[in-house]
Amino acid sequence: MWELYRMELKYEVCSNLNYFFNFLKKRKFLSSRLPDDFHYTGIKQFVYGFSLIYKILKTFVKGSFLAYLAFFMYLALIGFMDKTSTPDHLQSFFFILYLLSNLVSSAVLEAGQKMHFFHEVFRQPAREVGRVELILGSLMDGLGRLFGLSLVLTLLGGVPWVNTLFLALLVTCVTLVMEYIHLRLFDRGIPLAGNVIATLGLLFVTLVLLIFTVYFEFTLPALFNNHWLILPAAAAALLALRGCWHYDGYQRVARFALDKYEKQLEVAAGINLRTQDVKLRETDLTADDDSVGAKSLARLNGYDKLNALFFQRHRRILAKPVRIATGIALLIGLAGLVTSLLDRRFHFLQFPEFGWVYDSTVSSLLPYFLYGSIGSSRLTKSLFVNCDSSLLSYGFYRRSDDILKSFNIRLKHVLRLNLPLPVALLITHGIWLFMTDMKVTPARLLLFIMIIAYFLFFSIHLLTTYYLLQPYTSDVQVKSPLYSVLNFAVYLFCYLPIFLQPDLSVLALTMIGLTVLYGIAARILIPRLAPRTFHLK
């Protein structure tokens, strides 16, 4: 195992040197002075001897960087909320952050491509490579984590080094347990590592928990004052390590990584990449064959029937992110309901003081959450690829009246498709506002209208920019700089409340006004400009 690990280190160092060497070779003033390969520069033996030192240095630098990044996040939160840092609070913050980060990170799954490479090129069994990543990789990461935590918690935060060591060991044990869970979830076809939706959901939950941890000065004295708890944690880690050691699916992990890598190569080569996410399945094309759908379509004609058929067949593609976001919103509402019921019995929260944190969190995260859920370009790409790219060659489809009629019909379908999300947010806000001891103010009542305003604003923006700019070329590339600039401006607009922290009532009234103005502008500009801009490029 040690020799295989040394082989991996040598390969990693040589690969990095090769990248740097090739970069130098491309420089005109050096191309003729350097040999064709860095192995002929006389540093091959040095590289082999330096490989272990390189890995240790890399591990320490990585651990230190992550620890300092978490520390700066902690300082920003306590400074923003005007709280005081304490050693107990600091180590509790780090424990929660490191614990949650393990939920979407797996050393074995992330090394799948390396397992396949060493199996094919060096004839090393995938299981042995996976075991190296599991044991020696976890050991090196643990040392780097201990080094980074010692610099931050002990030297800067005043946490006793014994507690820092306990925290590093505890996180390492949790990491091994999570490796076993990741592999079992992989066998069930639901890998968390590399899952974009799971990662985004975890980031949101992590941010909320960290805000709560800082604001309520949450600590875990029962954990950090009982160092003997490392014994059951170590026992659980050993059981998980045994399960991972005898895991029989390392070859499947390598194959999964290879398939993923080949798809990335297809994306890089441009093979079906631009339409893959809006490709219809056979079941989508027969979605309108049921009796209810057939009867509703039979009563329609013209653009009404065309768009009803389109949205019915694309419901799987377009509704998936909305369903996920709706589920997240309802879970937050359920958390508020459970928290309020527990607080009435145990009185462990001070909700009158919590109101400020609630206002700040909602005003900061609500626009980004809504825009990320319903502002996706998947809708406009589906419209172009599976409908408009064929019809835009006909002149009647680009007439002013036809464009406005089609826009109005599609806007109704988009609003109906995305409606569950604002409804879930309204329910969640109602639970937190009326079922807790939080004070009911006019600004928080305006938040109900602001949710609807954001929902309408993003829905109108999505279709308006599509009709006025039509950004797609025949090979589905976005060639409109203005379209990209406008989307980036709206994306930036979603982040502004995080930095400006405006008054909730001012933000609500501003958003309502902007939505009304945007709707009026769309109604005026689309019939006048779209006949000239809504065409094939």
XYZ file of C-alpha atoms in Angstrom:
537
model
C 0.000 0.000 0.000
C 2.822 2.395 0.852
C 4.528 1.784 -2.516
C 1.274 2.421 -4.343
C 0.855 5.639 -2.399
C 4.393 6.698 -3.347
C 3.545 5.912 -6.972
C 0.488 8.183 -6.766
C 2.580 10.977 -5.249
C 5.240 10.693 -7.947
C 2.595 10.748 -10.665
C 0.931 13.827 -9.142
C 4.195 15.749 -8.848
C 5.343 14.763 -12.347
C 1.975 15.778 -13.819
C 2.109 19.191 -12.191
C 5.698 19.729 -13.348
C 4.731 18.668 -16.850
C 1.952 21.269 -16.942
C 4.384 23.949 -15.796
C 7.086 22.742 -18.190
C 4.693 22.806 -21.169
C 3.604 26.294 -20.168
C 7.243 27.432 -20.306
C 7.802 25.645 -23.626
C 5.010 27.693 -25.217
C 6.840 30.915 -24.438
C 8.754 31.989 -27.541
C 11.915 33.080 -25.735
C 12.197 29.663 -23.958
C 10.890 27.180 -26.540
C 14.279 26.646 -28.199
C 16.252 26.511 -24.952
C 14.280 23.777 -23.182
C 14.250 20.044 -24.051
C 11.063 18.347 -25.231
C 10.356 16.722 -21.877
C 11.168 17.798 -18.326
C 12.587 14.315 -17.576
C 15.662 15.319 -19.558
C 16.352 18.317 -17.348
C 18.096 16.189 -14.716
C 15.437 16.613 -11.985
C 13.702 13.238 -12.281
C 15.344 11.747 -9.181
C 14.729 14.970 -7.280
C 11.027 14.736 -8.149
C 10.782 11.202 -6.834
C 12.485 12.158 -3.598
C 10.463 15.325 -3.212
C 7.053 13.687 -3.766
C 6.318 12.877 -0.109
C 7.536 16.278 1.088
C 5.343 17.892 -1.586
C 2.274 15.973 -0.382
C 2.873 16.925 3.252
C 3.355 20.586 2.370
C 0.269 20.517 0.148
C -1.788 18.938 2.938
C -0.652 21.515 5.494
C -1.297 24.420 3.122
C -4.773 23.085 2.267
C -5.669 22.525 5.926
C -4.432 25.989 6.883
C -6.278 27.674 4.028
C -9.606 26.022 4.875
C -9.203 26.801 8.581
C -8.374 30.475 7.930
C -11.287 30.719 5.478
C -13.671 29.367 8.119
C -12.165 31.715 10.695
C -12.707 34.768 8.487
C -16.311 33.633 7.936
C -16.738 33.402 11.709
C -15.236 36.864 12.266
C -17.488 38.346 9.568
C -20.611 36.860 11.163
C -19.818 37.918 14.733
C -18.840 41.392 13.510
C -22.029 41.725 11.494
C -24.189 40.589 14.430
C -22.169 42.484 17.046
C -21.330 39.367 19.074
C -18.296 38.464 21.170
C -15.989 35.587 20.292
C -15.277 32.945 22.936
C -13.183 29.738 22.664
C -16.234 27.513 23.301
C -18.273 29.331 20.683
C -15.419 29.234 18.155
C -14.804 25.486 18.396
C -18.550 24.776 18.211
C -18.746 26.869 15.030
C -15.847 24.954 13.467
C -17.302 21.575 14.466
C -20.670 22.314 12.813
C -18.992 23.670 9.672
C -16.592 20.731 9.263
C -19.334 18.241 10.102
C -21.685 19.522 7.398
C -18.912 19.757 4.807
C -18.476 15.968 5.009
C -22.024 15.374 3.788
C -21.184 16.114 0.135
C -17.477 15.209 0.106
C -16.069 11.706 -0.376
C -12.375 10.970 -0.897
C -13.095 7.570 -2.470
C -15.774 8.740 -4.909
C -13.735 11.786 -5.875
C -10.772 9.490 -6.632
C -12.776 7.318 -9.027
C -11.024 8.668 -12.110
C -7.622 8.059 -10.513
C -8.688 4.479 -9.692
C -9.577 3.826 -13.323
C -6.367 5.439 -14.586
C -4.081 3.412 -12.316
C -6.006 0.255 -13.169
C -5.711 0.764 -16.930
C -2.200 2.249 -17.140
C -0.275 0.773 -14.186
C -2.391 -2.402 -13.777
C -3.141 -1.583 -10.162
C -6.430 -2.973 -8.778
C -9.093 -0.314 -8.263
C -9.721 -1.689 -4.765
C -6.116 -1.073 -3.716
C -6.158 2.487 -5.034
C -9.458 3.098 -3.237
C -8.021 1.725 0.014
C -5.009 4.012 -0.305
C -7.288 7.023 -0.686
C -9.414 5.820 2.214
C -6.634 5.235 4.773
C -3.550 7.207 3.801
C -5.570 9.980 2.172
C -7.751 10.365 5.282
C -4.622 10.273 7.476
C -2.935 13.062 5.489
C -6.128 15.144 5.433
C -6.434 14.666 9.189
C -2.876 15.895 9.740
C -3.500 18.934 7.538
C -6.750 19.642 9.360
C -5.002 19.390 12.747
C -2.264 21.752 11.558
C -4.779 24.316 10.271
C -6.979 24.103 13.375
C -3.939 24.473 15.624
C -2.958 27.692 13.868
C -6.454 29.146 13.988
C -8.158 27.789 17.112
C -5.179 27.558 19.445
C -2.962 30.444 18.339
C -5.669 32.910 17.288
C -8.803 31.765 19.116
C -7.388 30.780 22.499
C -8.780 27.231 22.373
C -6.657 24.739 24.405
C -4.626 22.502 22.115
C -6.123 19.404 23.740
C -9.563 20.558 22.603
C -8.174 21.309 19.139
C -6.715 17.797 18.939
C -10.027 16.343 20.141
C -11.905 18.312 17.481
C -9.535 17.187 14.700
C -9.793 13.525 15.767
C -13.572 13.755 16.056
C -13.908 15.249 12.568
C -11.622 12.520 11.175
C -13.841 9.846 12.744
C -16.930 11.471 11.295
C -15.189 11.622 7.895
C -14.594 7.857 7.912
C -18.187 7.152 8.904
C -19.413 9.440 6.135
C -17.183 7.610 3.607
C -19.041 4.400 4.384
C -22.419 6.156 4.073
C -21.359 7.710 0.738
C -20.440 4.300 -0.671
C -23.753 2.765 0.417
C -25.694 5.648 -1.110
C -23.647 5.218 -4.282
C -24.761 1.578 -4.451
C -28.367 2.778 -4.257
C -27.824 5.169 -7.165
C -28.009 8.386 -5.137
C -24.408 9.607 -4.709
C -24.214 12.807 -2.675
C -20.639 13.645 -3.668
C -20.705 15.750 -6.834
C -24.493 16.170 -6.669
C -25.136 19.822 -7.543
C -28.622 19.962 -6.006
C -27.464 18.325 -2.768
C -24.476 20.676 -2.609
C -26.616 23.800 -3.073
C -29.137 22.577 -0.500
C -26.333 21.854 1.962
C -24.798 25.298 1.420
C -28.132 26.912 2.214
C -28.692 24.780 5.334
C -25.087 25.369 6.455
C -25.430 29.137 6.098
C -28.669 29.168 8.101
C -27.219 26.959 10.866
C -24.055 29.045 11.107
C -26.102 32.247 11.387
C -28.169 30.676 14.172
C -24.991 29.396 15.873
C -23.427 32.849 15.923
C -26.543 34.820 16.802
C -27.631 32.599 19.704
C -23.996 31.962 20.736
C -24.628 28.229 20.536
C -21.955 26.053 22.172
C -21.412 22.337 22.773
C -19.849 22.122 26.262
C -21.156 18.589 26.784
C -19.147 17.486 23.752
C -15.864 19.329 24.209
C -15.660 18.850 27.997
C -15.949 15.051 27.727
C -12.917 13.910 25.765
C -13.725 10.251 26.441
C -16.422 10.583 23.772
C -13.641 10.056 21.252
C -13.781 6.342 22.185
C -17.286 5.628 20.803
C -16.491 7.920 17.857
C -13.322 5.922 17.153
C -15.256 2.650 17.465
C -17.807 3.866 14.917
C -14.961 4.997 12.647
C -13.270 1.566 12.869
C -16.525 -0.199 11.982
C -17.002 2.165 9.033
C -13.374 1.615 7.980
C -13.895 -2.147 8.066
C -16.980 -1.784 5.888
C -15.104 0.399 3.408
C -12.099 -1.941 3.389
C -14.263 -4.909 2.340
C -16.417 -2.847 -0.032
C -16.814 -4.743 -3.320
C -17.796 -1.825 -5.554
C -14.515 0.015 -6.130
C -14.527 -1.053 -9.773
C -18.048 0.364 -10.165
C -16.828 3.646 -8.670
C -14.013 3.747 -11.224
C -16.420 2.978 -14.073
C -18.835 5.667 -12.893
C -15.997 8.202 -12.839
C -14.938 7.142 -16.346
C -18.465 7.592 -17.698
C -18.642 11.003 -16.064
C -15.269 11.940 -17.541
C -16.325 10.839 -21.028
C -19.423 13.006 -20.759
C -17.195 15.920 -19.820
C -15.105 15.230 -22.916
C -18.279 15.276 -25.006
C -19.172 18.596 -23.455
C -15.711 19.946 -24.226
C -16.018 18.696 -27.813
C -19.476 20.189 -28.197
C -21.247 16.869 -28.888
C -24.914 17.278 -27.961
C -23.871 19.318 -24.952
C -26.061 22.343 -25.564
C -29.311 20.415 -25.900
C -28.690 17.531 -23.491
C -30.447 19.200 -20.561
C -33.604 19.894 -22.609
C -33.772 16.574 -24.449
C -37.187 14.928 -24.296
C -37.721 11.307 -23.386
C -40.180 8.916 -24.947
C -42.415 9.164 -21.889
C -42.507 12.970 -22.245
C -43.887 12.698 -25.770
C -46.752 10.511 -24.573
C -47.590 12.673 -21.539
C -50.623 14.136 -23.351
C -52.100 10.736 -24.261
C -54.063 10.328 -21.017
C -57.787 11.006 -21.223
C -57.722 14.180 -19.127
C -54.849 15.711 -21.082
C -56.324 14.717 -24.438
C -59.701 16.249 -23.598
C -58.175 19.530 -22.413
C -56.036 19.788 -25.555
C -58.982 18.972 -27.813
C -60.784 22.125 -26.660
C -57.830 24.338 -27.644
C -56.538 25.569 -30.983
C -53.812 27.769 -32.445
C -51.170 29.162 -30.127
C -53.112 28.030 -27.057
C -52.887 24.396 -28.150
C -49.257 24.703 -29.288
C -48.058 26.103 -25.972
C -50.260 23.847 -23.842
C -48.766 20.846 -25.642
C -45.247 22.234 -25.204
C -45.516 22.817 -21.452
C -47.278 19.494 -20.919
C -44.469 17.591 -22.632
C -41.724 19.609 -20.928
C -43.188 19.443 -17.446
C -40.585 16.933 -16.226
C -37.703 19.149 -17.378
C -39.089 22.482 -16.221
C -40.833 21.495 -12.985
C -37.976 19.560 -11.352
C -36.027 22.560 -9.915
C -39.309 24.132 -8.788
C -40.306 20.958 -6.930
C -36.941 20.798 -5.182
C -37.073 24.457 -4.150
C -40.688 24.033 -3.000
C -39.671 21.082 -0.835
C -36.842 23.127 0.719
C -39.240 26.015 1.446
C -41.775 23.683 3.089
C -39.049 22.043 5.188
C -38.029 25.493 6.466
C -41.676 26.147 7.326
C -41.905 22.789 9.102
C -38.741 23.660 11.034
C -40.392 26.909 12.115
C -43.506 25.046 13.249
C -41.526 22.499 15.280
C -39.287 25.212 16.745
C -42.258 27.307 17.842
C -43.955 24.325 19.510
C -40.764 23.360 21.351
C -40.109 26.956 22.392
C -43.559 27.271 23.966
C -42.713 24.306 26.159
C -39.016 24.818 26.922
C -38.514 28.565 26.251
C -35.055 28.108 24.762
C -35.262 30.890 22.151
C -35.910 34.607 22.443
C -38.038 35.290 19.396
C -38.476 39.042 19.900
C -34.690 39.341 19.422
C -34.784 36.767 16.645
C -36.903 39.081 14.467
C -33.919 41.129 13.305
C -32.028 38.009 12.219
C -35.131 36.744 10.426
C -35.599 40.016 8.518
C -31.950 40.123 7.515
C -31.853 36.477 6.421
C -35.066 36.652 4.389
C -34.205 39.916 2.636
C -30.735 38.583 1.768
C -31.539 35.061 0.608
C -35.082 35.322 -0.790
C -34.216 36.925 -4.181
C -31.311 34.566 -4.844
C -33.395 31.540 -3.836
C -36.286 32.499 -6.127
C -34.097 33.499 -9.065
C -32.032 30.327 -8.806
C -35.204 28.221 -8.810
C -37.341 29.854 -11.516
C -34.846 32.063 -13.381
C -33.055 29.204 -15.115
C -32.235 29.449 -18.816
C -33.554 25.903 -19.230
C -36.998 27.312 -20.064
C -35.820 29.628 -22.833
C -33.487 26.969 -24.209
C -36.354 24.454 -24.301
C -38.554 26.985 -26.086
C -35.901 27.632 -28.701
C -34.614 24.092 -29.276
C -37.894 22.189 -29.192
C -40.263 24.798 -30.639
C -39.159 28.237 -31.861
C -36.096 27.208 -33.879
C -38.452 25.529 -36.360
C -41.253 28.094 -36.360
C -39.118 31.251 -36.573
C -38.436 30.513 -40.249
C -42.088 31.419 -40.967
C -42.949 35.105 -41.267
C -46.358 34.858 -39.571
C -44.694 33.636 -36.358
C -42.794 36.928 -36.080
C -45.741 39.262 -36.549
C -46.359 41.752 -33.752
C -49.790 40.450 -32.738
C -48.685 36.813 -32.873
C -45.604 37.508 -30.761
C -47.602 39.355 -28.103
C -50.239 36.625 -28.014
C -47.621 33.897 -27.705
C -45.815 35.874 -24.973
C -49.007 36.268 -22.920
C -49.909 32.584 -23.245
C -46.420 31.453 -22.269
C -46.286 33.830 -19.328
C -49.497 32.274 -17.979
C -48.007 28.795 -18.325
C -44.752 29.860 -16.659
C -46.625 31.420 -13.739
C -48.770 28.307 -13.360
C -45.710 26.043 -13.547
C -43.762 27.960 -10.899
C -46.717 28.786 -8.645
C -46.046 26.054 -6.019
C -42.812 27.777 -4.969
C -44.229 31.201 -3.970
C -47.192 29.461 -2.331
C -44.771 27.379 -0.238
C -42.798 30.521 0.662
C -45.990 32.341 1.679
C -46.988 29.414 3.894
C -43.499 29.284 5.424
C -43.448 33.014 6.108
C -46.908 32.782 7.660
C -45.783 29.997 9.985
C -42.713 31.902 11.181
C -44.608 35.176 11.532
C -47.862 34.129 13.184
C -46.990 30.913 15.052
C -43.934 32.242 16.890
C -43.505 35.124 19.306
C -42.004 37.284 16.588
C -43.584 40.732 16.412
C -45.980 41.310 13.502
C -44.962 44.579 11.815
C -46.132 46.285 8.595
C -42.757 45.517 7.004
C -43.134 41.791 7.690
C -46.681 41.867 6.335
C -45.350 43.547 3.196
C -43.076 40.571 2.809
C -46.076 38.525 1.611
C -46.492 40.941 -1.300
C -42.719 41.075 -1.867
C -42.588 37.293 -2.389
C -45.241 37.592 -5.080
C -43.433 40.594 -6.594
C -40.136 38.712 -6.856
C -41.963 35.749 -8.386
C -43.624 37.917 -11.056
C -40.452 39.939 -11.697
C -38.254 36.933 -12.452
C -40.947 35.232 -14.556
C -41.482 38.371 -16.665
C -37.733 38.955 -16.975
C -37.122 35.439 -18.248
C -39.530 35.717 -21.176
C -38.998 39.419 -21.909
C -35.263 39.110 -22.471
C -35.846 35.999 -24.575
C -38.291 37.747 -26.915
C -36.452 41.064 -27.120
C -32.956 39.626 -27.595
C -33.400 35.983 -28.726
C -29.832 35.073 -27.737
C -29.489 31.617 -29.308
C -27.807 30.748 -32.597
C -28.736 27.769 -34.759
C -26.249 25.591 -32.819
C -27.733 26.805 -29.485
C -24.883 29.082 -28.438
C -25.590 32.330 -26.602
C -24.142 35.063 -28.812
C -25.894 38.112 -27.372
C -23.591 40.100 -25.058
C -26.510 42.255 -23.932
C -28.463 39.152 -22.897
C -25.538 37.968 -20.764
C -25.059 41.437 -19.280
C -28.747 41.746 -18.337
C -28.819 38.318 -16.708
C -25.649 39.131 -14.800
C -27.192 42.440 -13.698
C -30.258 40.627 -12.336
C -27.979 38.072 -10.661
C -26.043 40.937 -9.065
C -29.329 42.559 -8.073
C -30.167 39.410 -6.100
C -26.948 39.805 -4.092
C -27.346 43.494 -3.293
C -29.535 42.998 -0.179
C -26.756 40.874 1.353
C -24.346 43.818 1.273
C -26.703 46.799 1.579
C -29.018 45.357 4.259
C -31.907 47.715 3.377
C -34.963 48.248 5.527
C -37.467 45.467 4.831
C -40.347 47.832 4.028
C -38.155 49.887 1.662
C -37.007 46.729 -0.115
C -40.578 45.434 -0.405
C -41.968 48.683 -1.833
C -39.007 48.997 -4.226
C -39.508 45.454 -5.495
C -43.242 45.984 -5.996
C -42.589 49.168 -7.965
C -39.908 47.535 -10.121
C -42.204 44.617 -10.928
C -45.011 46.927 -12.053
C -42.600 48.985 -14.185
C -41.048 45.878 -15.728
C -44.480 44.492 -16.617
C -45.514 47.763 -18.278
C -42.196 48.003 -20.155
C -42.538 44.427 -21.414
C -46.092 45.072 -22.610
C -44.951 48.153 -24.571
C -41.594 46.954 -25.946
C -42.372 43.386 -27.002
C -44.906 44.176 -29.785
C -42.728 47.055 -31.025
C -39.231 45.532 -30.919
C -39.663 41.753 -30.938
C -40.672 41.529 -34.651
C -37.158 42.796 -35.460
C -35.227 40.952 -32.749
C -37.089 37.631 -32.376
C -35.542 35.742 -35.302
C -33.018 33.031 -36.164
C -29.348 33.975 -35.907
